[in-house]
Amino acid sequence: MEVTVPHMLPFALFPKNNDQDNEIESSEGELRIHKLDTCVEENGANHHTDKFELMGTPRANGKPSQLVVRRGQEFLLKLICNRPINTDVDTLWLELAVDRIAGEWISHGHGTVQYVLLQTDATVSEEDEEYDWTATLQAVNETEHGSTELAVLIKTSPFASVSQWNLTVKVISRGFEEAHYKLDQPFFLLFNPWCTKDPVYLDDEAQRREYVLEDITMIWKGNERSFSPRKWKLGQYEENVLECSLWLLGAVARLPATFRGNQIKVCRALSGVVNSNDDYGVVAGNWSGNYRDGTAPSTWTGSVKILQEYYQQKDLGTRDPVRYGQCWVFAGVLGTLCRALGIPCRIVTNFNSAHDTEGSLTIDEYLDEEGKPKRDFSRDSVWNFHVWNEVWMRRPDIGTDGYDGWQVIDGTPQEFSDGMYKLGPAPVAAVKNGRVHMQHDCHFVFSEVNADKVLWRFQGPGKLLELVSKNTTAIGKFISTKAVGLDEREDITLNYKCEEQSYEAKRSMMRALKLGQCDLTKHYLKILRANDPSSIANQGNDIEFELELNDQVFVGESFTIVLRIRNVSDDREHFVNGRVLLDHILYTGKNIKSITNLPFSVTVGPNGQEMVEVPIHFDDYYEPGMDEAIFKVSSFATIEGADNGLFAQKDYCLRKPAVQLVLGGEPILRASLKVTAAFYNPLPIPITDGTFQIECSGICKTVSIPVGFFNARDSCDVVFMMVPSTVGNTQLTAKFNSNELSDIEGSLTFEVSAPVQTDSLKNRLYFSS
């Protein structure tokens, strides 16, 4: 796009037309620029952008390099000219304009076009140094070929639009027409966590390296009693990932260039376009278990394939979502987009995560007058785990101190926010303090980590709900993220909530309930204020329930459910009638199928106890594929002669073996290295057709290695070769999937040593099986 320099450009910038100037003009001739050099290597190192595939020299795809820099920080541009600049004769200025998307309007007044006069040391003033956009002549050097090199430092605003920018150098030499010299390719301008004025500034180098530069992370899955990490390749530097990130912001989210420098609007827009529920977003969610027309969510090992597949449609004129994803996939892709654009971001897992569908700040279950569940009364649920993102930023929109820092954003389509499936940014500190009225969506996040689980009895039309029981500590457990610089879990639960049952925790809950708008919230708050113990029916029972499960059982093995029933009365025996139920569920709590529903009747004497044991065999629970061996165990019972029922419930997850990775030698830069990946089949049936998927930091594509038949309780292994491309820490991840068993993973971190003699060439990782 060519934009004419406006007439408002001060005429005083041009030299006066006098006889002395005419003499200079005739001797100097026209100043011409032969080449614009974006100094990719110097700028990449200074701006921490050297790993972007776009900055490769040469690029693997044969395309020309494109400059990637961060806003609020000077970058170097070299002008190769026919002669030195003469400030008495020559005037140079830069026109920087956002590379607009179809239908987008850009203008000087909106900050999407900038006109910057090139200044020398002699012309720079204190007032100029305060201006957000500057161009300063740093040095003048003669080249070997008789040309002159002008080294120019360009500083962009720390609030500039995060977009692709076109750069044109305009030159007027006295007596000659204006000449334009435009960069062949737009350059990319990103957020800058290293710039103190940028609202995403993060004052910790180790955290910047972890939350901005690291391209592999860890995501925790499981339940509160048994969880483990999975490696996820973010791959923000890989081909088309940065281009896709900006395209999503502009063309899909329709965020105008004027606002693409606003960290709040950008993160809110990204959380919406990650899912495809109400726009043309990246990933289609699917929790049905049927993934035949796409990829099962558990199969993905990173974001790169997803974003590349989605971005390819740009040239085809279609916008079909990539199939399929669940919460950790949405979080992984959103983490990639944020880090690609320069926003500090980490992935967070919350165990026993509440999905509050009604905004009541409680998770509500209902019984009828006979004690039977009324499932159609509520859509609330508790997920074994839920994964979202945190981004680091300042929040000037809130206008209250203390809420800068980590903010929750979530791309999983759960509930509407402003009419779309998006969430955040919600300040973590506001969630902890019960400030559920603050923007954006703090009430929903508060419920996810701190809702009370409440059991109500519906007593008929026109009658108030009776509070049967409440659990104030069940929700929000072991909130986890990857530790800085380590492959370990960091527990950040206390960032979101006060110590359970502390005075501060109760005060936060009461504050949240007072700010709530739901009728059920007001009714619950009234009961809590009354503090009437008799309103909670379970108090005073002689019978105690406890479910016992063995957390060390692997998928493929049998297990036993044990219900321990105790009578704490010294002089009364009790007759207890009930059922033990086992359901195969999704991690969201949704039922897949009922496995057993066993009735029991026991008599428990004074100070006695009885145990109900329910054996579960492999054939009872197994389903082909079995990527989620998650179950809900529950028991409901009545006590003869008592009005109150007893209820106990636990989520249960079978363990899975890990893929074992073993190096066959010492890792040395650019030297072939043998790696063995091994997997033990824990099932009592053979595996007929499996695949290993290999991901590694620095590799552009996921490598798939097929595996044929191997027997029950047997092992298989594959050997492949890799060539380390960089010295230092390298992460390797392998995932095994098959028709019989899925989502088996292993990872290995190792150090790559430099050879005795090396050079500065940068190669990528290569694999062969």
PDB file of N, CA and C in Angstrom, residues 648-684:
ATOM      1  N   ALA A 648     -22.147 -40.838  49.144  1.00  0.00           N
ATOM      2  CA  ALA A 648     -20.689 -40.755  49.013  1.00  0.00           C
ATOM      3  C   ALA A 648     -20.335 -40.907  47.542  1.00  0.00           C
ATOM      4  N   GLN A 649     -19.307 -40.191  47.121  1.00  0.00           N
ATOM      5  CA  GLN A 649     -18.944 -40.220  45.712  1.00  0.00           C
ATOM      6  C   GLN A 649     -17.457 -39.939  45.551  1.00  0.00           C
ATOM      7  N   LYS A 650     -16.821 -40.657  44.617  1.00  0.00           N
ATOM      8  CA  LYS A 650     -15.417 -40.428  44.297  1.00  0.00           C
ATOM      9  C   LYS A 650     -15.201 -40.661  42.819  1.00  0.00           C
ATOM     10  N   ASP A 651     -14.275 -39.878  42.251  1.00  0.00           N
ATOM     11  CA  ASP A 651     -13.811 -40.137  40.893  1.00  0.00           C
ATOM     12  C   ASP A 651     -12.597 -41.054  40.971  1.00  0.00           C
ATOM     13  N   TYR A 652     -12.488 -41.922  39.987  1.00  0.00           N
ATOM     14  CA  TYR A 652     -11.442 -42.938  40.014  1.00  0.00           C
ATOM     15  C   TYR A 652     -10.821 -43.039  38.630  1.00  0.00           C
ATOM     16  N   CYS A 653      -9.501 -43.143  38.576  1.00  0.00           N
ATOM     17  CA  CYS A 653      -8.787 -43.191  37.301  1.00  0.00           C
ATOM     18  C   CYS A 653      -7.746 -44.306  37.342  1.00  0.00           C
ATOM     19  N   LEU A 654      -7.779 -45.185  36.356  1.00  0.00           N
ATOM     20  CA  LEU A 654      -6.771 -46.234  36.271  1.00  0.00           C
ATOM     21  C   LEU A 654      -5.474 -45.675  35.689  1.00  0.00           C
ATOM     22  N   ARG A 655      -4.377 -46.213  36.147  1.00  0.00           N
ATOM     23  CA  ARG A 655      -3.068 -45.750  35.681  1.00  0.00           C
ATOM     24  C   ARG A 655      -2.752 -46.338  34.307  1.00  0.00           C
ATOM     25  N   LYS A 656      -1.826 -45.665  33.615  1.00  0.00           N
ATOM     26  CA  LYS A 656      -1.351 -46.146  32.322  1.00  0.00           C
ATOM     27  C   LYS A 656       0.170 -46.199  32.350  1.00  0.00           C
ATOM     28  N   PRO A 657       0.763 -47.179  31.648  1.00  0.00           N
ATOM     29  CA  PRO A 657       2.221 -47.215  31.583  1.00  0.00           C
ATOM     30  C   PRO A 657       2.732 -46.067  30.720  1.00  0.00           C
ATOM     31  N   ALA A 658       4.007 -45.763  30.851  1.00  0.00           N
ATOM     32  CA  ALA A 658       4.622 -44.677  30.083  1.00  0.00           C
ATOM     33  C   ALA A 658       5.482 -45.239  28.960  1.00  0.00           C
ATOM     34  N   VAL A 659       5.642 -44.456  27.917  1.00  0.00           N
ATOM     35  CA  VAL A 659       6.614 -44.773  26.871  1.00  0.00           C
ATOM     36  C   VAL A 659       8.008 -44.482  27.433  1.00  0.00           C
ATOM     37  N   GLN A 660       8.902 -45.437  27.303  1.00  0.00           N
ATOM     38  CA  GLN A 660      10.267 -45.280  27.798  1.00  0.00           C
ATOM     39  C   GLN A 660      11.183 -44.868  26.640  1.00  0.00           C
ATOM     40  N   LEU A 661      11.945 -43.791  26.824  1.00  0.00           N
ATOM     41  CA  LEU A 661      12.871 -43.290  25.812  1.00  0.00           C
ATOM     42  C   LEU A 661      14.300 -43.456  26.307  1.00  0.00           C
ATOM     43  N   VAL A 662      15.148 -44.062  25.503  1.00  0.00           N
ATOM     44  CA  VAL A 662      16.536 -44.319  25.884  1.00  0.00           C
ATOM     45  C   VAL A 662      17.458 -43.842  24.761  1.00  0.00           C
ATOM     46  N   LEU A 663      18.472 -43.063  25.108  1.00  0.00           N
ATOM     47  CA  LEU A 663      19.457 -42.600  24.131  1.00  0.00           C
ATOM     48  C   LEU A 663      20.510 -43.684  23.916  1.00  0.00           C
ATOM     49  N   GLY A 664      20.968 -43.816  22.672  1.00  0.00           N
ATOM     50  CA  GLY A 664      21.960 -44.829  22.352  1.00  0.00           C
ATOM     51  C   GLY A 664      23.368 -44.291  22.278  1.00  0.00           C
ATOM     52  N   GLY A 665      23.613 -43.139  22.827  1.00  0.00           N
ATOM     53  CA  GLY A 665      24.950 -42.548  22.814  1.00  0.00           C
ATOM     54  C   GLY A 665      24.919 -41.162  23.399  1.00  0.00           C
ATOM     55  N   GLU A 666      26.046 -40.464  23.308  1.00  0.00           N
ATOM     56  CA  GLU A 666      26.140 -39.106  23.840  1.00  0.00           C
ATOM     57  C   GLU A 666      25.596 -38.117  22.820  1.00  0.00           C
ATOM     58  N   PRO A 667      24.669 -37.247  23.219  1.00  0.00           N
ATOM     59  CA  PRO A 667      24.120 -36.265  22.277  1.00  0.00           C
ATOM     60  C   PRO A 667      25.166 -35.189  21.946  1.00  0.00           C
ATOM     61  N   ILE A 668      25.535 -35.087  20.683  1.00  0.00           N
ATOM     62  CA  ILE A 668      26.505 -34.106  20.219  1.00  0.00           C
ATOM     63  C   ILE A 668      25.896 -33.347  19.048  1.00  0.00           C
ATOM     64  N   LEU A 669      26.153 -32.070  19.020  1.00  0.00           N
ATOM     65  CA  LEU A 669      25.597 -31.206  17.992  1.00  0.00           C
ATOM     66  C   LEU A 669      25.896 -31.730  16.589  1.00  0.00           C
ATOM     67  N   ARG A 670      24.822 -31.869  15.789  1.00  0.00           N
ATOM     68  CA  ARG A 670      24.880 -32.282  14.386  1.00  0.00           C
ATOM     69  C   ARG A 670      25.478 -33.669  14.172  1.00  0.00           C
ATOM     70  N   ALA A 671      25.467 -34.488  15.204  1.00  0.00           N
ATOM     71  CA  ALA A 671      25.912 -35.881  15.081  1.00  0.00           C
ATOM     72  C   ALA A 671      24.704 -36.800  15.240  1.00  0.00           C
ATOM     73  N   SER A 672      24.618 -37.847  14.417  1.00  0.00           N
ATOM     74  CA  SER A 672      23.482 -38.770  14.482  1.00  0.00           C
ATOM     75  C   SER A 672      23.402 -39.429  15.860  1.00  0.00           C
ATOM     76  N   LEU A 673      22.198 -39.519  16.367  1.00  0.00           N
ATOM     77  CA  LEU A 673      21.969 -40.075  17.703  1.00  0.00           C
ATOM     78  C   LEU A 673      20.845 -41.097  17.618  1.00  0.00           C
ATOM     79  N   LYS A 674      21.116 -42.323  18.077  1.00  0.00           N
ATOM     80  CA  LYS A 674      20.097 -43.369  18.096  1.00  0.00           C
ATOM     81  C   LYS A 674      19.227 -43.233  19.336  1.00  0.00           C
ATOM     82  N   VAL A 675      17.893 -43.359  19.146  1.00  0.00           N
ATOM     83  CA  VAL A 675      16.940 -43.291  20.255  1.00  0.00           C
ATOM     84  C   VAL A 675      16.015 -44.502  20.161  1.00  0.00           C
ATOM     85  N   THR A 676      15.750 -45.116  21.303  1.00  0.00           N
ATOM     86  CA  THR A 676      14.808 -46.244  21.371  1.00  0.00           C
ATOM     87  C   THR A 676      13.575 -45.815  22.163  1.00  0.00           C
ATOM     88  N   ALA A 677      12.397 -46.066  21.599  1.00  0.00           N
ATOM     89  CA  ALA A 677      11.128 -45.822  22.293  1.00  0.00           C
ATOM     90  C   ALA A 677      10.471 -47.173  22.540  1.00  0.00           C
ATOM     91  N   ALA A 678      10.148 -47.470  23.799  1.00  0.00           N
ATOM     92  CA  ALA A 678       9.576 -48.767  24.158  1.00  0.00           C
ATOM     93  C   ALA A 678       8.260 -48.579  24.908  1.00  0.00           C
ATOM     94  N   PHE A 679       7.349 -49.557  24.713  1.00  0.00           N
ATOM     95  CA  PHE A 679       6.034 -49.483  25.348  1.00  0.00           C
ATOM     96  C   PHE A 679       5.589 -50.895  25.743  1.00  0.00           C
ATOM     97  N   TYR A 680       5.078 -51.040  26.973  1.00  0.00           N
ATOM     98  CA  TYR A 680       4.566 -52.312  27.487  1.00  0.00           C
ATOM     99  C   TYR A 680       3.047 -52.323  27.384  1.00  0.00           C
ATOM    100  N   ASN A 681       2.509 -53.367  26.792  1.00  0.00           N
ATOM    101  CA  ASN A 681       1.068 -53.525  26.657  1.00  0.00           C
ATOM    102  C   ASN A 681       0.493 -54.109  27.950  1.00  0.00           C
ATOM    103  N   PRO A 682      -0.262 -53.324  28.728  1.00  0.00           N
ATOM    104  CA  PRO A 682      -0.794 -53.829  30.009  1.00  0.00           C
ATOM    105  C   PRO A 682      -2.105 -54.602  29.848  1.00  0.00           C
ATOM    106  N   LEU A 683      -2.640 -54.654  28.642  1.00  0.00           N
ATOM    107  CA  LEU A 683      -3.941 -55.274  28.439  1.00  0.00           C
ATOM    108  C   LEU A 683      -3.831 -56.787  28.316  1.00  0.00           C
ATOM    109  N   PRO A 684      -4.897 -57.501  28.652  1.00  0.00           N
ATOM    110  CA  PRO A 684      -4.908 -58.964  28.454  1.00  0.00           C
ATOM    111  C   PRO A 684      -5.284 -59.347  27.026  1.00  0.00           C
TER     112      PRO A 684
END
